[in-house]
PDB file of C-alpha atoms in Angstrom:
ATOM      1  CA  UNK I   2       0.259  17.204   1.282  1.00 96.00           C
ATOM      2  CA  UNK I   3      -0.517  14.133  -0.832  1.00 97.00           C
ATOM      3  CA  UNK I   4      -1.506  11.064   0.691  1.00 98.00           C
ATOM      4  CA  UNK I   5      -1.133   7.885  -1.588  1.00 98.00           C
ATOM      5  CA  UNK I   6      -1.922   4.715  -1.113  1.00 98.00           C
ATOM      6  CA  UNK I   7       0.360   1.668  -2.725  1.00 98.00           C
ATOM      7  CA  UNK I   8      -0.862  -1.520  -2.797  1.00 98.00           C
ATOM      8  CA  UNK I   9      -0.983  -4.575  -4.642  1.00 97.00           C
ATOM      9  CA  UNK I  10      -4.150  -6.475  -5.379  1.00 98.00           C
ATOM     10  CA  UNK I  11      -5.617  -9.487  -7.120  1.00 98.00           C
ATOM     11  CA  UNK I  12      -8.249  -9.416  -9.399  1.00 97.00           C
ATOM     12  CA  UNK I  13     -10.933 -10.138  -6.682  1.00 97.00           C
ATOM     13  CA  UNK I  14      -9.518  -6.894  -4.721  1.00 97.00           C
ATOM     14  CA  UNK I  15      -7.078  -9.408  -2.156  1.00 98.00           C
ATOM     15  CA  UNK I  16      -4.328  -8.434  -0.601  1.00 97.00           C
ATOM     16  CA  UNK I  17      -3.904 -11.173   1.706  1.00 96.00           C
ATOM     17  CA  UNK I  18      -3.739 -13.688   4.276  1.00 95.00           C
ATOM     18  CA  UNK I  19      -2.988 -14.989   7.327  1.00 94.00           C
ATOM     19  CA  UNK I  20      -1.468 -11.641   7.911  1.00 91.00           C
ATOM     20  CA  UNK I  21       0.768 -12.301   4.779  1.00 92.00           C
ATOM     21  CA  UNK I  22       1.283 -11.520   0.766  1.00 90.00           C
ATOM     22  CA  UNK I  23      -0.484 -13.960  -1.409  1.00 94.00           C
ATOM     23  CA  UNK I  24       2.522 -13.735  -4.218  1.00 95.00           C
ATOM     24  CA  UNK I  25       5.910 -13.377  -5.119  1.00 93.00           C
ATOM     25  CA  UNK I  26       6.084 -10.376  -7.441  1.00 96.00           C
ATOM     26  CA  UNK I  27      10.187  -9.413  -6.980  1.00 97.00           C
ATOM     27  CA  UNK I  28       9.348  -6.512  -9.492  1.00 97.00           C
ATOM     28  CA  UNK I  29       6.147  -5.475  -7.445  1.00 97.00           C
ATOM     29  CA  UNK I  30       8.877  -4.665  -4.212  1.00 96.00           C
ATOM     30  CA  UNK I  31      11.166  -3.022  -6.527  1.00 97.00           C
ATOM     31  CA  UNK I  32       8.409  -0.677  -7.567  1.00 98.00           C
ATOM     32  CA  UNK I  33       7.351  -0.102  -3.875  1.00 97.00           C
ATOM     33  CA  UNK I  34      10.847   0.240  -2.811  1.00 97.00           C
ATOM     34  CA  UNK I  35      11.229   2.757  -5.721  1.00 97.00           C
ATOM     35  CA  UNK I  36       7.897   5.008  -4.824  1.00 97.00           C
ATOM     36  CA  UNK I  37       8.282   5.195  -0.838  1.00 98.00           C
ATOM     37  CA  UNK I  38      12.147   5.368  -0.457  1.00 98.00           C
ATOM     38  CA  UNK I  39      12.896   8.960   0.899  1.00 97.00           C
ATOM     39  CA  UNK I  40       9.289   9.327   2.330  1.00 98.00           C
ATOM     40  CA  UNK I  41       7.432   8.746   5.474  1.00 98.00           C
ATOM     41  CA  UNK I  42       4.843   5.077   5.306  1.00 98.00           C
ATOM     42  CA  UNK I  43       2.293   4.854   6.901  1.00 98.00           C
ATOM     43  CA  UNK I  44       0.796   1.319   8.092  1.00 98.00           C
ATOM     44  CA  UNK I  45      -1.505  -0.526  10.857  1.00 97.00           C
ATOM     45  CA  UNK I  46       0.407  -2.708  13.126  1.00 96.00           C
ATOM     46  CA  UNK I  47      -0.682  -6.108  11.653  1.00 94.00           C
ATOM     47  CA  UNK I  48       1.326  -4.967   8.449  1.00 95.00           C
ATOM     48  CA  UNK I  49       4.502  -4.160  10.411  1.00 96.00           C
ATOM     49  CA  UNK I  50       4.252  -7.263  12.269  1.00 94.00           C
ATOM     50  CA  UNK I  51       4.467  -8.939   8.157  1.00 93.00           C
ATOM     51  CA  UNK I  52       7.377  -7.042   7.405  1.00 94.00           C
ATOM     52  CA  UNK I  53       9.251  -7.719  10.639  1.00 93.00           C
ATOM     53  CA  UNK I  54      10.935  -4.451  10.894  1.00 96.00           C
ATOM     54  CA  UNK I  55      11.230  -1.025  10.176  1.00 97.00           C
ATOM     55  CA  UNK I  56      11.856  -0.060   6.271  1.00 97.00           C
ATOM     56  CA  UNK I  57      15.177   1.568   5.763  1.00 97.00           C
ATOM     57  CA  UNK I  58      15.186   4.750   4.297  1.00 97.00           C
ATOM     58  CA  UNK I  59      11.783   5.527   4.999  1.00 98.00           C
ATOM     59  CA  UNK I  60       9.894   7.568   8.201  1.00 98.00           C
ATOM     60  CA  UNK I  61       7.847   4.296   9.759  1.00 98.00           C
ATOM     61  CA  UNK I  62       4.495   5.374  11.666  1.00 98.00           C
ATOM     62  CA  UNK I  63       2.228   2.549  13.003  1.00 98.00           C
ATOM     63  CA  UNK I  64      -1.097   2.911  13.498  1.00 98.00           C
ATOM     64  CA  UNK I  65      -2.278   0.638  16.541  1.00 96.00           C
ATOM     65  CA  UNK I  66      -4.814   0.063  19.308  1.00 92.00           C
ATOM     66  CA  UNK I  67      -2.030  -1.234  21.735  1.00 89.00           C
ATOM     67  CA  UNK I  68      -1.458   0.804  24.324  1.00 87.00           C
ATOM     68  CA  UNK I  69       1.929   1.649  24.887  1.00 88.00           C
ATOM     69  CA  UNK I  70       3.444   0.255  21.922  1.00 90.00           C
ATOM     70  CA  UNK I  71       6.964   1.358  21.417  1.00 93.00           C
ATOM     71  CA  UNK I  72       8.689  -0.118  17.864  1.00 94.00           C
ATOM     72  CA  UNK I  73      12.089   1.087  17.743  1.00 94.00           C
ATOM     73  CA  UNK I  74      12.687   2.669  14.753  1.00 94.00           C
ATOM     74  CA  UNK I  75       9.049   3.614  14.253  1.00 97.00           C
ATOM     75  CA  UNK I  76       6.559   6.097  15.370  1.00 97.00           C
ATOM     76  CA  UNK I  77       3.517   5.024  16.538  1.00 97.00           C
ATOM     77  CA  UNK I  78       0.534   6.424  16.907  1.00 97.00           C
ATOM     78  CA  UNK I  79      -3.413   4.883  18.176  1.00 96.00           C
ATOM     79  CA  UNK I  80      -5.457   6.673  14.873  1.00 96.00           C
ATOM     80  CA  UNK I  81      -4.663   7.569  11.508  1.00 96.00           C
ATOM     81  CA  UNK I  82      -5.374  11.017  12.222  1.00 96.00           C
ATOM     82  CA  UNK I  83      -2.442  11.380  14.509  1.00 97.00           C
ATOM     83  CA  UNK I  84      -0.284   9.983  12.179  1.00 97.00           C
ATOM     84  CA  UNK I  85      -1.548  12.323   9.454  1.00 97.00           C
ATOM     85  CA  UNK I  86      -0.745  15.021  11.974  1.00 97.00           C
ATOM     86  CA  UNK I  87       2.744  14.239  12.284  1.00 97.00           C
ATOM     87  CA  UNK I  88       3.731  14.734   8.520  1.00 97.00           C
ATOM     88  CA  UNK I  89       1.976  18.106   7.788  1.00 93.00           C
ATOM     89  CA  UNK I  90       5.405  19.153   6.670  1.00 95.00           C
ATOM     90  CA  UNK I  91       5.819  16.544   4.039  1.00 95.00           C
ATOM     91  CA  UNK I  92       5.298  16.584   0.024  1.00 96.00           C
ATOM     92  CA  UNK I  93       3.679  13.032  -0.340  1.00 98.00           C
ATOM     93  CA  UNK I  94       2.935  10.515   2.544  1.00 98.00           C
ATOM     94  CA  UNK I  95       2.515   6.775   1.759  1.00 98.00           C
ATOM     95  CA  UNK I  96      -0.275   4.814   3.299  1.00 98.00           C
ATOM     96  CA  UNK I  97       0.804   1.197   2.837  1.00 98.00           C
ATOM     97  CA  UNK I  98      -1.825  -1.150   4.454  1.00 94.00           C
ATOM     98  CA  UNK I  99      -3.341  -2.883   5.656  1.00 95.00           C
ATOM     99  CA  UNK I 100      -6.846  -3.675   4.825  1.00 97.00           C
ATOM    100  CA  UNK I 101      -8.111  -1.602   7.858  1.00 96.00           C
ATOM    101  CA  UNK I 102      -6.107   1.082   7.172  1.00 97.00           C
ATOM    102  CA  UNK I 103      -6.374   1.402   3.338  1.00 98.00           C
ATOM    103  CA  UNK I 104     -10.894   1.246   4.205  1.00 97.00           C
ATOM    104  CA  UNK I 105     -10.239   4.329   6.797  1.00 96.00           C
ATOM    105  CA  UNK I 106      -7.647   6.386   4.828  1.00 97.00           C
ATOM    106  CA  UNK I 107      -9.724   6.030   1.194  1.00 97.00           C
ATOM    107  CA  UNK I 108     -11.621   9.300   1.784  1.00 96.00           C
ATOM    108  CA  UNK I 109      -8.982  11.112   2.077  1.00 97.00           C
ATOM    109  CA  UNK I 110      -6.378   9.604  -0.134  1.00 98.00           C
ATOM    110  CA  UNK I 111      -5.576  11.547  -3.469  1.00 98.00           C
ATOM    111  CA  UNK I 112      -3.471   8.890  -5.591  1.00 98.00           C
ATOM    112  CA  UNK I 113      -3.520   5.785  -5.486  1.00 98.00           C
ATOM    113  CA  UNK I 114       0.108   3.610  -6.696  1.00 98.00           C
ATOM    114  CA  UNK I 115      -1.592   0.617  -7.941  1.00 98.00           C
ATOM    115  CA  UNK I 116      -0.696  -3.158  -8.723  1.00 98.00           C
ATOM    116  CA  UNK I 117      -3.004  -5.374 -10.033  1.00 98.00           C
ATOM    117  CA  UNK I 118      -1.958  -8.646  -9.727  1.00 98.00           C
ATOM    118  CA  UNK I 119      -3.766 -10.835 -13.152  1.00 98.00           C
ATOM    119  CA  UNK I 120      -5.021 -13.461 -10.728  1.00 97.00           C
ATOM    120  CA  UNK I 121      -7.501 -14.290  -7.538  1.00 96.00           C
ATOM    121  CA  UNK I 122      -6.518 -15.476  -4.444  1.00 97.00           C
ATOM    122  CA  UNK I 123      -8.281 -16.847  -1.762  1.00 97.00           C
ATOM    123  CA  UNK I 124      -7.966 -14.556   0.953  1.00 97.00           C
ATOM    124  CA  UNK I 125      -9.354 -13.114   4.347  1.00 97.00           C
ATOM    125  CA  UNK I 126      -7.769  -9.337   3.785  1.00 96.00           C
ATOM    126  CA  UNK I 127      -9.166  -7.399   0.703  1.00 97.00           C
ATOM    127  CA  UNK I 128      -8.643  -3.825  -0.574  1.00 97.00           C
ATOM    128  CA  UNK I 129     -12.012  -1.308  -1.080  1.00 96.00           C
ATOM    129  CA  UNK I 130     -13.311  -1.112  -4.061  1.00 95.00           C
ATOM    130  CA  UNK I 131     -12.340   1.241  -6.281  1.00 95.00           C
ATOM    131  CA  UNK I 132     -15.026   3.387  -8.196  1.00 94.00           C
ATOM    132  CA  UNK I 133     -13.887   4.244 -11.399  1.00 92.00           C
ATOM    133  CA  UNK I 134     -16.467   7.439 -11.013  1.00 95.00           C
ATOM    134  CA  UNK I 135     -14.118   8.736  -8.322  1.00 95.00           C
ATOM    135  CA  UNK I 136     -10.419   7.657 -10.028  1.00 97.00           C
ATOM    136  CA  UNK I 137      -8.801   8.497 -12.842  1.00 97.00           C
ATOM    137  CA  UNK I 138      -6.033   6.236 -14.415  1.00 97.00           C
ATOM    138  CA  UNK I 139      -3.362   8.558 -15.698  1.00 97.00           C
ATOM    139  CA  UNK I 140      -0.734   6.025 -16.374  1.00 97.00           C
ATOM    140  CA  UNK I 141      -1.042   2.166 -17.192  1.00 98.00           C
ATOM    141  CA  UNK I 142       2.452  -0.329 -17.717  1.00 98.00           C
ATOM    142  CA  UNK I 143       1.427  -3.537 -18.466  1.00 98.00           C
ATOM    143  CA  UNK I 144       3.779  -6.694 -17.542  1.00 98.00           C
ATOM    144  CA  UNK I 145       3.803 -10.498 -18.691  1.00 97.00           C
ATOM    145  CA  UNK I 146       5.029 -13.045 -16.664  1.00 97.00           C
ATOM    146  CA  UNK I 147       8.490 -13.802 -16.630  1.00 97.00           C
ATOM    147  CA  UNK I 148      11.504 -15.935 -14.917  1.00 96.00           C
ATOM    148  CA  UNK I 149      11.214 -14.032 -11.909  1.00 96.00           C
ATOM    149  CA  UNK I 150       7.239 -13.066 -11.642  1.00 97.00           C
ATOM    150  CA  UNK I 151       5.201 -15.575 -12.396  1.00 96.00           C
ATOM    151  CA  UNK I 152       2.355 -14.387 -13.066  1.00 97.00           C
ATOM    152  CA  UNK I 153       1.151 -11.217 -15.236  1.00 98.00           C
ATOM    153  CA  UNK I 154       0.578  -8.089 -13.404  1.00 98.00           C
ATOM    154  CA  UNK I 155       0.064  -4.146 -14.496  1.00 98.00           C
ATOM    155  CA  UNK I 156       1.125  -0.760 -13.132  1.00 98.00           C
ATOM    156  CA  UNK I 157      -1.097   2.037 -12.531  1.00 98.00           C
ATOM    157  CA  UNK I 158      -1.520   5.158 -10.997  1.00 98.00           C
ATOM    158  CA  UNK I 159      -4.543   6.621 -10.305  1.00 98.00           C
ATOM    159  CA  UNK I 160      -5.642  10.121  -9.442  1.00 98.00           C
ATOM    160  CA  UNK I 161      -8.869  11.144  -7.179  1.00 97.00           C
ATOM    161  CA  UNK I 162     -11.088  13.184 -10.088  1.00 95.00           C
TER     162      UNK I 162
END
């Protein structure tokens, strides 16, 4: 199994705030929608609570410290580790935030689905570091701003060396 991580991030590593995204990037869902559609996601409860609801076309695990949590729709589970367990079966796995979860699943993630969003953001939620000594970036698309992103962002996917 792969596990891959896809996530969006400012030039100072953010990802967000206030339990929500820092920018409108229509082409940045597109691409997520476009990498995770057919596949199971896995994300912490705080990022489920952003989205609102389960994402069609996609297995939904949570990862949560409530006890008892039921989100219809959704399996839940109280570690990562369970909700590892439950896709042995599967090709690829998606782990799709949030900051928690992205720090705790980095060991063990093998690609990384990357957006790097040409800007920084004041924010209380931040992705980990990424050491260029560990990843490899096999594939680069570079974007400029446009009507409907406004500000530049780039592409990447990177592989664990």
């Amino acid at each position: 199994m792969i596990i891959s991580a896809v996530v969006a991030i400012a030039e100072n590593n953010a990802i967000g705030k206030d339990n929500q995204l820092l920018w409108r990037l229509p082409a940045d869902l597109k691409h997520f929608k476009e990498i995770t559609s057919g596949h199971t996601i896995i994300m912490g409860r705080k990022t489920f609570d952003s989205i609102g609801k389960p994402l069609p076309n996609r297995r939904n695990i949570v990862v949560t410290r409530k006890t008892g949590l039921q989100i219809p729709g959704a399996e839940v589970t109280s570690n990562i580790e369970d909700a590892i367990a439950l896709c042995t079966t599967e090709e690829e796995v998606f782990i799709v935030g949030g900051a928690e979860i992205y720090k705790v699943t980095m060991p063990i993630t093998d690609r990384i689905y990357l957006t790097r969003v040409h800007q920084s953001y004041e924010a209380d939620a931040f992705f980990p570091e990424i050491d260029f000594n560990v990843w490899e970036e096999t594939s680069v698309e570079k974007h400029l701003p446009d009507e409907k992103n406004p500000v530049a962002y780039t592409f990447s996917t990177l592989l664990r060396k």
